[in-house]
Short mmCIF file of N, CA and C in Angstrom, two decimals:
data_model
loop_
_atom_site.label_atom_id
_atom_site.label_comp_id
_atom_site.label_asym_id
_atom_site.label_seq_id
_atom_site.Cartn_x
_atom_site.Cartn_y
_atom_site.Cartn_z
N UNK A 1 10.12 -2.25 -24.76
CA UNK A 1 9.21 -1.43 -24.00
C UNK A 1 9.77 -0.01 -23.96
N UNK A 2 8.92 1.22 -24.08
CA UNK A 2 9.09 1.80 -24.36
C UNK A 2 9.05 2.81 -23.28
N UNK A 3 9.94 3.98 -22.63
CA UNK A 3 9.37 4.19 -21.28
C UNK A 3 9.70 6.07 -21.70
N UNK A 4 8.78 6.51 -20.73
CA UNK A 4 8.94 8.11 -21.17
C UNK A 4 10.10 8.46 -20.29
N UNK A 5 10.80 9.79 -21.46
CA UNK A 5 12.32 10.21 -20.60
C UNK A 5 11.96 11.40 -19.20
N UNK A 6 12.56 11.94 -18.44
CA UNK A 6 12.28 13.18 -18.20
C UNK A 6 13.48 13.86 -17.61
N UNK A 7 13.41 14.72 -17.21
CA UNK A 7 14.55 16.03 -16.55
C UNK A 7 14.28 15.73 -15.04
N UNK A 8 15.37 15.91 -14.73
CA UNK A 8 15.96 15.52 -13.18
C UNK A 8 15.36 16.53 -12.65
N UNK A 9 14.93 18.13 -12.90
CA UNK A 9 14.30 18.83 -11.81
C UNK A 9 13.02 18.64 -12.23
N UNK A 10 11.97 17.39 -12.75
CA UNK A 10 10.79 16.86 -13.05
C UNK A 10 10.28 15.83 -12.24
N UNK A 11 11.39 15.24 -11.68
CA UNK A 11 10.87 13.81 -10.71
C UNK A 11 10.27 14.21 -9.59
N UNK A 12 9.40 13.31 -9.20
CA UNK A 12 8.95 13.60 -8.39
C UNK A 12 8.96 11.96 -7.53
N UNK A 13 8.28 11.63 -6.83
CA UNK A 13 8.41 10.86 -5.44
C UNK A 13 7.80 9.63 -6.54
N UNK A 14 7.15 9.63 -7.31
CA UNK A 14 6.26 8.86 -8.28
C UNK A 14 7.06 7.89 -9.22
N UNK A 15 8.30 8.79 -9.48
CA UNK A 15 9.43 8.05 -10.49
C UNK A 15 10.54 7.86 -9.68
N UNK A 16 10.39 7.50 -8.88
CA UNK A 16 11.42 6.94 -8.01
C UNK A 16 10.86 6.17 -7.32
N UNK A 17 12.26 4.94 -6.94
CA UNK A 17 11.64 3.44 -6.68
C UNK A 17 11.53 3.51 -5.02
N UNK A 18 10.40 2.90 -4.96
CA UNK A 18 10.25 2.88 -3.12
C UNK A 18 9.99 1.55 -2.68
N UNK A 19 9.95 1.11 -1.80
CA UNK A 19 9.57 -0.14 -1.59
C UNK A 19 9.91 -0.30 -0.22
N UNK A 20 8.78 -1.16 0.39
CA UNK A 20 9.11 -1.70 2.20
C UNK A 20 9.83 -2.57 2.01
N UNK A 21 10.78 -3.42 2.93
CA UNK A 21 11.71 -4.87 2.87
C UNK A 21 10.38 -5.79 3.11
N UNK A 22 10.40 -5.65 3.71
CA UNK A 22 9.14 -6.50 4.42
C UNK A 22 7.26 -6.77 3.70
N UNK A 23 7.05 -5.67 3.04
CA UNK A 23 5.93 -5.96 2.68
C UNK A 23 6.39 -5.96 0.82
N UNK A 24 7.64 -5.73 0.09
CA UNK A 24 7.76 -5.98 -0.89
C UNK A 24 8.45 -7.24 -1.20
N UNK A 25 9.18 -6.72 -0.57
CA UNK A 25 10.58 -7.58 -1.17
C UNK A 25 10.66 -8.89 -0.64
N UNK A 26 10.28 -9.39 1.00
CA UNK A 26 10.47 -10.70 1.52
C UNK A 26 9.58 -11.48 0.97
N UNK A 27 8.40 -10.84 0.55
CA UNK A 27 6.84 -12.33 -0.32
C UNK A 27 7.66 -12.64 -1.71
N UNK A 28 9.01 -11.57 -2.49
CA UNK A 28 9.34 -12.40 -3.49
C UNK A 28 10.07 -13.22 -3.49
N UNK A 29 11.10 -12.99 -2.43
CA UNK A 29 12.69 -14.03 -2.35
C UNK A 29 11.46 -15.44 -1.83
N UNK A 30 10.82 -15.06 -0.78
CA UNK A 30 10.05 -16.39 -0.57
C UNK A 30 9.29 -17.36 -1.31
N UNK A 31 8.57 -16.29 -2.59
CA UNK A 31 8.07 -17.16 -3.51
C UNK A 31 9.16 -17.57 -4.37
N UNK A 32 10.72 -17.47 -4.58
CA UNK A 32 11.54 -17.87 -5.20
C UNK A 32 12.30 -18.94 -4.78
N UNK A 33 12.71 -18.98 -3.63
CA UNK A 33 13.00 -20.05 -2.69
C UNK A 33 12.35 -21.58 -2.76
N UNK A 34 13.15 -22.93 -2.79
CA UNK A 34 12.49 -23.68 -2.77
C UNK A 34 13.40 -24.26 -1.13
N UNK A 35 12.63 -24.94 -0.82
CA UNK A 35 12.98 -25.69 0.78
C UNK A 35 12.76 -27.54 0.39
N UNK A 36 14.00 -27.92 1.09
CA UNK A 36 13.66 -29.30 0.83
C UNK A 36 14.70 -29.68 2.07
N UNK A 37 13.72 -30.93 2.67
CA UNK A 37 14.52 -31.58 3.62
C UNK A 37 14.92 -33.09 3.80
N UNK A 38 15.99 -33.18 3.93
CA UNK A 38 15.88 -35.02 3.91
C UNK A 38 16.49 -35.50 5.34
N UNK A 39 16.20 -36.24 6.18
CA UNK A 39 16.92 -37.15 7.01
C UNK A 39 17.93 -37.38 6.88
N UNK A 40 18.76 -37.25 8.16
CA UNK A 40 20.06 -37.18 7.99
C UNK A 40 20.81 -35.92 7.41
N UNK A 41 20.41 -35.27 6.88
CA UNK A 41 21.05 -34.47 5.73
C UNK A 41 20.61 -33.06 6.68
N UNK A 42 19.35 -33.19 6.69
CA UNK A 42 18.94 -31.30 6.84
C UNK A 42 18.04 -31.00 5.79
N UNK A 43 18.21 -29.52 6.17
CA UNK A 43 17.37 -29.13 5.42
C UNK A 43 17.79 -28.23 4.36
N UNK A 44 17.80 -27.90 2.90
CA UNK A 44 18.20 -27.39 2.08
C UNK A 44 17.61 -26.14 1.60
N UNK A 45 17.63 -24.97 1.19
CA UNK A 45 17.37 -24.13 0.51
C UNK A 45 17.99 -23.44 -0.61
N UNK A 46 17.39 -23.37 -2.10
CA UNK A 46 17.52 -22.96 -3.57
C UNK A 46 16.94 -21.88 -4.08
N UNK A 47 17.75 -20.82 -4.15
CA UNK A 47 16.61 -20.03 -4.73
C UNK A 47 16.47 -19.69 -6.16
N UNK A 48 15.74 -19.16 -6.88
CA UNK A 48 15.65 -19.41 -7.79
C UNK A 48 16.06 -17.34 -8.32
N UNK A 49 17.24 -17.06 -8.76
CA UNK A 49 17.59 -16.22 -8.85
C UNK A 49 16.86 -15.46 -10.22
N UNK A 50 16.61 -16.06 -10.79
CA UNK A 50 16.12 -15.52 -12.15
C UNK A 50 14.85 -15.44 -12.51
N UNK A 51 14.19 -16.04 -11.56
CA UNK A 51 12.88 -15.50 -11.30
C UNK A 51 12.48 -14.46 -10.11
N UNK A 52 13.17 -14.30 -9.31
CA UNK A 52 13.42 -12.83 -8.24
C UNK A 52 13.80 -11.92 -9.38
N UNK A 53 14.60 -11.92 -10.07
CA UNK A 53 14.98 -10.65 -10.80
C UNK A 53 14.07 -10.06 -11.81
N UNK A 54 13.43 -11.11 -12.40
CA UNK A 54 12.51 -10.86 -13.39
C UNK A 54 11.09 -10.29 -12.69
N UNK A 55 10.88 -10.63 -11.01
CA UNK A 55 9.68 -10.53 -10.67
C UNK A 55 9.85 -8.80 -10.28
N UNK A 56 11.46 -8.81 -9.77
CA UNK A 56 11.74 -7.49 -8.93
C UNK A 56 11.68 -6.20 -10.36
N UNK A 57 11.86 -6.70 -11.37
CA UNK A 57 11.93 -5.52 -12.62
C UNK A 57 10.32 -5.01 -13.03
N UNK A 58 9.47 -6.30 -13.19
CA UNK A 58 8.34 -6.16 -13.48
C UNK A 58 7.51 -5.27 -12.77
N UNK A 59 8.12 -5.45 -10.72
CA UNK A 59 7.28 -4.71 -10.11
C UNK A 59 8.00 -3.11 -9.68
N UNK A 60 9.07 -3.33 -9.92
CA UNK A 60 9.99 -2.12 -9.58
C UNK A 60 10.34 -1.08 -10.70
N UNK A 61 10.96 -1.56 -11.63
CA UNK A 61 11.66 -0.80 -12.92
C UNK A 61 10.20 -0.38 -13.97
N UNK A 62 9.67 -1.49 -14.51
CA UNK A 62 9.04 -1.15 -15.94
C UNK A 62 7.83 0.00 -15.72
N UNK A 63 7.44 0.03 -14.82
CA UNK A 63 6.51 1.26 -14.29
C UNK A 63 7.19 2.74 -14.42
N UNK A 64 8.54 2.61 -14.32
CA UNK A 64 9.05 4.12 -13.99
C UNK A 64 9.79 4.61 -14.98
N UNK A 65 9.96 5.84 -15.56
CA UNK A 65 10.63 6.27 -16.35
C UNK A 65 11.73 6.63 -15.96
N UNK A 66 12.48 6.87 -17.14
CA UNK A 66 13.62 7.15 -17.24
C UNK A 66 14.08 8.31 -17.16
N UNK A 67 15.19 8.58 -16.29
CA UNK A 67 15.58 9.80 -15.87
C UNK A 67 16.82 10.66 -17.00
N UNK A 68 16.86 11.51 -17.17
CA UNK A 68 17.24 12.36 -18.34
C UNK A 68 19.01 12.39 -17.52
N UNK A 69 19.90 11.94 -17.27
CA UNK A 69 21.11 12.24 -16.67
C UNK A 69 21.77 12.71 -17.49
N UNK A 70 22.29 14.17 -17.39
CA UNK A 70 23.62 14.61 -18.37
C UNK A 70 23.95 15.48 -17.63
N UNK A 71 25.31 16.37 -18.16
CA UNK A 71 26.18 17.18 -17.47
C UNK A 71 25.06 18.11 -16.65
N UNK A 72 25.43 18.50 -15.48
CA UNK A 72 24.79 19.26 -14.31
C UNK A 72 25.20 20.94 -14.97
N UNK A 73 25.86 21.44 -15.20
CA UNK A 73 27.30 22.15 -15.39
C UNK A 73 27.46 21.67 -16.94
N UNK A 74 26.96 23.16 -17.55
CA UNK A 74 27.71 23.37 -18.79
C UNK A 74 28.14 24.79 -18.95
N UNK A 75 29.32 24.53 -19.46
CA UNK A 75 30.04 26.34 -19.69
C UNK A 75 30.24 26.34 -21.40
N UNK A 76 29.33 27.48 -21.69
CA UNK A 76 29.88 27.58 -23.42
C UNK A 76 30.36 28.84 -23.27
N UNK A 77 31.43 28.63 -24.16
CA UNK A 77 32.52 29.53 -24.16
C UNK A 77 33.04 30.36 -25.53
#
């Protein structure tokens, strides 16, 4: 995938990642999570790490471009 570059005095609020805890992030760990309980035992929870990460890139990262980072500060001499 192919993502457009840009210059650090170009970003704007748009290419940078934002997100609520609560209205982003808790509906994914939850849909990743499995719950299981048995008698005697309790109750268990699994989450499923590799599908949170894959869900968190899809909705976070692949939308945004890439930021141009290099020296701040150059002296030619």
């Amino acid at each position: 995938m192919s993502h457009q570059t840009i210059k650090p005095a170009a970003v704007t609020s748009a290419h940078l990642i934002c997100y609520d805890h609560e209205h982003d992030l808790m509906p994914l760990v939850f849909a990743n999570c499995h719950y299981s309980f048995e008698m005697g035992v309790g109750s268990k929870i699994e989450y499923d790490f590799v599908g949170l990460e894959r869900q968190l890139m899809d909705r976070l990262l692949y939308s945004k471009s890439k930021i141009e980072i290099t020296a701040f500060l150059e002296v030619i001499i």
